[in-house]
PDB file of C-alpha atoms in Angstrom:
ATOM      1  CA  LEU J   1     -17.211 -25.435  14.209  1.00 88.00           C
ATOM      2  CA  PRO J   2     -19.234 -28.222  15.859  1.00 90.00           C
ATOM      3  CA  ALA J   3     -22.623 -26.516  15.553  1.00 90.00           C
ATOM      4  CA  THR J   4     -25.580 -25.733  13.331  1.00 89.00           C
ATOM      5  CA  LEU J   5     -26.154 -22.367  11.658  1.00 88.00           C
ATOM      6  CA  LYS J   6     -29.108 -21.778  13.964  1.00 87.00           C
ATOM      7  CA  GLU J   7     -26.852 -22.276  17.011  1.00 89.00           C
ATOM      8  CA  ILE J   8     -24.188 -19.955  15.570  1.00 89.00           C
ATOM      9  CA  PHE J   9     -26.772 -17.254  14.953  1.00 86.00           C
ATOM     10  CA  GLN J  10     -28.325 -17.587  18.417  1.00 87.00           C
ATOM     11  CA  LEU J  11     -24.976 -17.615  20.241  1.00 87.00           C
ATOM     12  CA  ILE J  12     -23.188 -14.909  18.282  1.00 86.00           C
ATOM     13  CA  TYR J  13     -25.556 -12.639  16.368  1.00 84.00           C
ATOM     14  CA  ALA J  14     -29.120 -12.844  17.736  1.00 84.00           C
ATOM     15  CA  ASP J  15     -30.556  -9.820  19.525  1.00 80.00           C
ATOM     16  CA  GLY J  16     -29.725 -10.320  23.174  1.00 77.00           C
ATOM     17  CA  SER J  17     -26.831 -12.764  22.629  1.00 79.00           C
ATOM     18  CA  ASP J  18     -24.000 -12.097  25.025  1.00 72.00           C
ATOM     19  CA  PHE J  19     -21.121 -12.735  22.585  1.00 77.00           C
ATOM     20  CA  LEU J  20     -20.197  -9.043  22.308  1.00 71.00           C
ATOM     21  CA  GLN J  21     -20.296  -8.437  26.050  1.00 66.00           C
ATOM     22  CA  ALA J  22     -18.413 -11.663  26.804  1.00 69.00           C
ATOM     23  CA  ASN J  23     -15.665 -10.739  24.338  1.00 61.00           C
ATOM     24  CA  SER J  24     -15.322  -7.065  25.188  1.00 62.00           C
ATOM     25  CA  VAL J  25     -13.050  -5.466  27.741  1.00 60.00           C
ATOM     26  CA  SER J  26     -14.364  -4.001  30.957  1.00 59.00           C
ATOM     27  CA  GLU J  27     -13.442  -0.424  29.992  1.00 67.00           C
ATOM     28  CA  MET J  28     -15.663  -0.586  26.900  1.00 74.00           C
ATOM     29  CA  SER J  29     -19.111   0.919  26.596  1.00 82.00           C
ATOM     30  CA  LEU J  30     -21.277  -0.852  24.064  1.00 82.00           C
ATOM     31  CA  GLU J  31     -24.551   0.032  22.317  1.00 86.00           C
ATOM     32  CA  VAL J  32     -26.025  -2.633  20.037  1.00 85.00           C
ATOM     33  CA  SER J  33     -29.097  -1.900  17.940  1.00 89.00           C
ATOM     34  CA  LYS J  34     -31.676  -4.520  17.072  1.00 90.00           C
ATOM     35  CA  TRP J  35     -31.541  -6.217  13.680  1.00 90.00           C
ATOM     36  CA  CYS J  36     -33.788  -4.490  11.103  1.00 91.00           C
ATOM     37  CA  LYS J  37     -34.717  -5.448   7.566  1.00 90.00           C
ATOM     38  CA  SER J  38     -32.402  -3.787   5.041  1.00 86.00           C
ATOM     39  CA  PHE J  39     -34.347  -2.792   1.959  1.00 84.00           C
ATOM     40  CA  VAL J  40     -31.239  -1.318   0.313  1.00 80.00           C
ATOM     41  CA  HIS J  41     -28.917  -4.335   0.548  1.00 72.00           C
ATOM     42  CA  GLY J  42     -31.313  -7.147   1.366  1.00 77.00           C
ATOM     43  CA  GLY J  43     -31.004  -9.181   4.522  1.00 85.00           C
ATOM     44  CA  TYR J  44     -30.777  -7.472   7.905  1.00 89.00           C
ATOM     45  CA  ILE J  45     -28.605  -4.719   9.378  1.00 89.00           C
ATOM     46  CA  ARG J  46     -27.621  -3.394  12.820  1.00 89.00           C
ATOM     47  CA  THR J  47     -25.067  -1.022  14.287  1.00 88.00           C
ATOM     48  CA  ILE J  48     -22.715  -1.432  17.209  1.00 85.00           C
ATOM     49  CA  LYS J  49     -21.214   1.643  18.850  1.00 87.00           C
ATOM     50  CA  MET J  50     -18.210   1.103  21.100  1.00 83.00           C
ATOM     51  CA  VAL J  51     -16.159   3.512  23.168  1.00 83.00           C
ATOM     52  CA  THR J  52     -12.861   2.266  24.606  1.00 78.00           C
ATOM     53  CA  GLN J  53      -9.820   3.723  26.328  1.00 73.00           C
ATOM     54  CA  HIS J  54      -6.531   3.096  24.557  1.00 67.00           C
ATOM     55  CA  PRO J  55      -3.372   3.543  26.675  1.00 69.00           C
ATOM     56  CA  ARG J  56      -1.619   5.764  24.122  1.00 65.00           C
ATOM     57  CA  LEU J  57      -4.426   7.076  21.940  1.00 62.00           C
ATOM     58  CA  GLY J  58      -6.991   7.945  24.607  1.00 68.00           C
ATOM     59  CA  THR J  59     -10.711   7.547  23.992  1.00 72.00           C
ATOM     60  CA  LEU J  60     -11.576   5.696  20.795  1.00 75.00           C
ATOM     61  CA  GLN J  61     -15.042   5.536  19.287  1.00 79.00           C
ATOM     62  CA  THR J  62     -15.874   2.760  16.866  1.00 80.00           C
ATOM     63  CA  LEU J  63     -18.963   2.446  14.709  1.00 82.00           C
ATOM     64  CA  ASP J  64     -19.508  -1.061  13.427  1.00 84.00           C
ATOM     65  CA  THR J  65     -22.214  -1.778  10.863  1.00 86.00           C
ATOM     66  CA  GLN J  66     -23.154  -5.443  10.567  1.00 88.00           C
ATOM     67  CA  ARG J  67     -25.116  -6.794   7.633  1.00 88.00           C
ATOM     68  CA  MET J  68     -26.461 -10.334   7.675  1.00 87.00           C
ATOM     69  CA  ILE J  69     -27.882 -12.402   4.828  1.00 87.00           C
ATOM     70  CA  TRP J  70     -29.171 -15.960   5.030  1.00 82.00           C
ATOM     71  CA  GLY J  71     -28.566 -17.949   1.843  1.00 76.00           C
ATOM     72  CA  ASN J  72     -31.637 -18.994  -0.128  1.00 75.00           C
ATOM     73  CA  ASP J  73     -30.911 -22.598   0.843  1.00 74.00           C
ATOM     74  CA  LYS J  74     -30.591 -21.634   4.554  1.00 74.00           C
ATOM     75  CA  ARG J  75     -27.250 -23.467   4.542  1.00 85.00           C
ATOM     76  CA  THR J  76     -25.198 -20.253   4.458  1.00 89.00           C
ATOM     77  CA  LEU J  77     -25.023 -17.175   6.676  1.00 87.00           C
ATOM     78  CA  VAL J  78     -22.941 -14.134   5.696  1.00 89.00           C
ATOM     79  CA  VAL J  79     -22.161 -11.401   8.196  1.00 88.00           C
ATOM     80  CA  GLU J  80     -20.245  -8.321   7.084  1.00 87.00           C
ATOM     81  CA  ASN J  81     -18.701  -5.782   9.442  1.00 86.00           C
ATOM     82  CA  ARG J  82     -17.666  -2.294   8.387  1.00 85.00           C
ATOM     83  CA  THR J  83     -15.735  -0.615  11.168  1.00 83.00           C
ATOM     84  CA  MET J  84     -14.837   3.070  11.247  1.00 81.00           C
ATOM     85  CA  THR J  85     -12.875   4.848  13.962  1.00 79.00           C
ATOM     86  CA  PRO J  86     -13.655   8.575  13.696  1.00 76.00           C
ATOM     87  CA  ASP J  87     -11.095   9.494  16.390  1.00 76.00           C
ATOM     88  CA  PHE J  88      -8.184   8.334  14.227  1.00 78.00           C
ATOM     89  CA  PRO J  89      -6.598  10.816  11.842  1.00 80.00           C
ATOM     90  CA  ASN J  90      -8.667  10.681   8.642  1.00 86.00           C
ATOM     91  CA  GLY J  91     -10.849   8.147  10.473  1.00 82.00           C
ATOM     92  CA  LEU J  92     -13.923   8.775   8.360  1.00 85.00           C
ATOM     93  CA  GLN J  93     -11.967   8.323   5.134  1.00 91.00           C
ATOM     94  CA  TRP J  94     -11.148   4.635   5.658  1.00 89.00           C
ATOM     95  CA  ARG J  95     -12.649   1.556   7.275  1.00 88.00           C
ATOM     96  CA  VAL J  96     -11.876  -2.054   8.044  1.00 88.00           C
ATOM     97  CA  GLU J  97     -14.209  -4.515   6.347  1.00 89.00           C
ATOM     98  CA  ARG J  98     -14.570  -8.087   7.566  1.00 90.00           C
ATOM     99  CA  ARG J  99     -16.774 -10.815   6.124  1.00 90.00           C
ATOM    100  CA  CYS J 100     -17.654 -14.017   7.949  1.00 91.00           C
ATOM    101  CA  VAL J 101     -19.187 -16.723   5.776  1.00 92.00           C
ATOM    102  CA  TYR J 102     -20.693 -19.689   7.594  1.00 92.00           C
ATOM    103  CA  VAL J 103     -21.603 -22.801   5.594  1.00 92.00           C
ATOM    104  CA  GLN J 104     -23.403 -25.837   7.027  1.00 91.00           C
ATOM    105  CA  VAL J 105     -21.266 -28.639   5.543  1.00 92.00           C
ATOM    106  CA  SER J 106     -22.860 -31.501   7.518  1.00 90.00           C
ATOM    107  CA  PRO J 107     -25.658 -31.740  10.100  1.00 87.00           C
ATOM    108  CA  GLU J 108     -23.415 -30.683  13.021  1.00 88.00           C
ATOM    109  CA  ILE J 109     -20.446 -28.975  11.315  1.00 92.00           C
ATOM    110  CA  VAL J 110     -20.219 -25.348  10.154  1.00 93.00           C
ATOM    111  CA  LEU J 111     -17.279 -24.121   8.090  1.00 93.00           C
ATOM    112  CA  LEU J 112     -16.314 -20.507   8.852  1.00 94.00           C
ATOM    113  CA  THR J 113     -14.282 -18.384   6.435  1.00 94.00           C
ATOM    114  CA  ILE J 114     -13.139 -14.924   7.575  1.00 94.00           C
ATOM    115  CA  THR J 115     -11.794 -12.361   5.115  1.00 93.00           C
ATOM    116  CA  ALA J 116     -10.820  -8.788   5.895  1.00 93.00           C
ATOM    117  CA  GLY J 117      -9.228  -5.725   4.366  1.00 93.00           C
ATOM    118  CA  VAL J 118      -8.916  -1.972   4.586  1.00 93.00           C
ATOM    119  CA  HIS J 119     -11.148   0.098   2.316  1.00 93.00           C
ATOM    120  CA  ILE J 120     -10.039   3.650   1.548  1.00 94.00           C
ATOM    121  CA  VAL J 121     -13.234   5.673   1.142  1.00 92.00           C
ATOM    122  CA  HIS J 122     -11.445   8.911   0.142  1.00 93.00           C
ATOM    123  CA  TYR J 123      -7.740   9.009  -0.611  1.00 94.00           C
ATOM    124  CA  PHE J 124      -5.559  11.052   1.783  1.00 93.00           C
ATOM    125  CA  VAL J 125      -1.836  11.534   2.367  1.00 92.00           C
ATOM    126  CA  LYS J 126      -0.283   8.303   3.696  1.00 91.00           C
ATOM    127  CA  ALA J 127      -3.437   6.276   2.933  1.00 92.00           C
ATOM    128  CA  ASN J 128      -1.382   3.475   1.384  1.00 93.00           C
ATOM    129  CA  GLN J 129       0.961   3.358   4.383  1.00 93.00           C
ATOM    130  CA  LEU J 130      -1.984   3.205   6.802  1.00 89.00           C
ATOM    131  CA  GLN J 131      -3.640   0.483   4.718  1.00 92.00           C
ATOM    132  CA  LYS J 132      -0.502  -1.693   4.784  1.00 93.00           C
ATOM    133  CA  THR J 133       0.015  -1.143   8.514  1.00 90.00           C
ATOM    134  CA  VAL J 134      -3.567  -1.992   9.454  1.00 89.00           C
ATOM    135  CA  GLU J 135      -3.745  -4.965   7.083  1.00 92.00           C
ATOM    136  CA  ARG J 136      -0.722  -6.518   8.839  1.00 92.00           C
ATOM    137  CA  THR J 137      -2.872  -6.737  12.006  1.00 90.00           C
ATOM    138  CA  LEU J 138      -5.872  -8.382  10.318  1.00 90.00           C
ATOM    139  CA  PRO J 139      -4.709 -12.038  10.414  1.00 92.00           C
ATOM    140  CA  GLU J 140      -4.342 -11.871  14.201  1.00 91.00           C
ATOM    141  CA  ASP J 141      -7.685 -10.073  14.474  1.00 88.00           C
ATOM    142  CA  ALA J 142      -9.332 -12.859  12.437  1.00 90.00           C
ATOM    143  CA  ARG J 143      -7.728 -15.534  14.658  1.00 91.00           C
ATOM    144  CA  SER J 144      -8.983 -13.739  17.784  1.00 89.00           C
ATOM    145  CA  HIS J 145     -12.476 -13.370  16.318  1.00 87.00           C
ATOM    146  CA  PHE J 146     -12.563 -17.053  15.361  1.00 92.00           C
ATOM    147  CA  GLN J 147     -11.315 -18.048  18.832  1.00 91.00           C
ATOM    148  CA  GLY J 148     -14.082 -16.002  20.474  1.00 87.00           C
ATOM    149  CA  ILE J 149     -16.717 -17.663  18.302  1.00 89.00           C
ATOM    150  CA  TYR J 150     -15.204 -21.115  18.867  1.00 91.00           C
ATOM    151  CA  ASN J 151     -15.072 -20.589  22.640  1.00 89.00           C
ATOM    152  CA  SER J 152     -18.705 -19.444  22.683  1.00 86.00           C
ATOM    153  CA  VAL J 153     -19.773 -22.574  20.773  1.00 87.00           C
ATOM    154  CA  MET J 154     -17.685 -24.935  22.903  1.00 86.00           C
ATOM    155  CA  ILE J 155     -18.842 -23.427  26.204  1.00 81.00           C
ATOM    156  CA  ARG J 156     -22.446 -23.935  25.093  1.00 73.00           C
ATOM    157  CA  LYS J 157     -21.713 -27.507  23.965  1.00 67.00           C
ATOM    158  CA  SER J 158     -20.147 -28.378  27.329  1.00 67.00           C
ATOM    159  CA  TYR J 159     -23.425 -27.732  29.200  1.00 58.00           C
TER     160      TYR J 159
END
C-alpha cells in the first residue's frame, strides 16, 4: 500500500474514520464503539455491532471485536477481528477470526498481510462441515477487505 502506518490508521481504524460506513451496504445498521485500552490483552479494543438483511436468511446480527496493537518499534500495526453471528445455527459456538498485519517497509510503503480462519469455540454436530464451508469463502473476503483498504488509501492519495 502506498501509505504510512499513521495514514492507514487514520483512514481505516481511527475513531470517526468513515471506512466502515463507506464499505457497508445501505441496509446495514452499524454501531462502532470508541477504542479503549485493553488491560487484558494489551493494546486497544473496540466492538462493532452490525445488523443486515440477508435475502434468504433474514436479519443477521454480527458482533465484531477488534483488537489493535502497535509494535514497540511503531513500524507494525496488528488488527484482529473476531466475528460472531448469533443468528446462525450454533452461532455463538464458532467465530471467524481475521488478522491484518501492517508493516512499514519503506517511508511510503506498507505491506499488508491478511490471515483468517474459523475457530470452533464449542464443538457441535456438523462443526467440521461448517468450518470447511466458511473457510472456502475467506480468500474472497480477504481480497474484498484488501480492495476496500486499497481504495480508501488511493482515494485519499488522489486529493
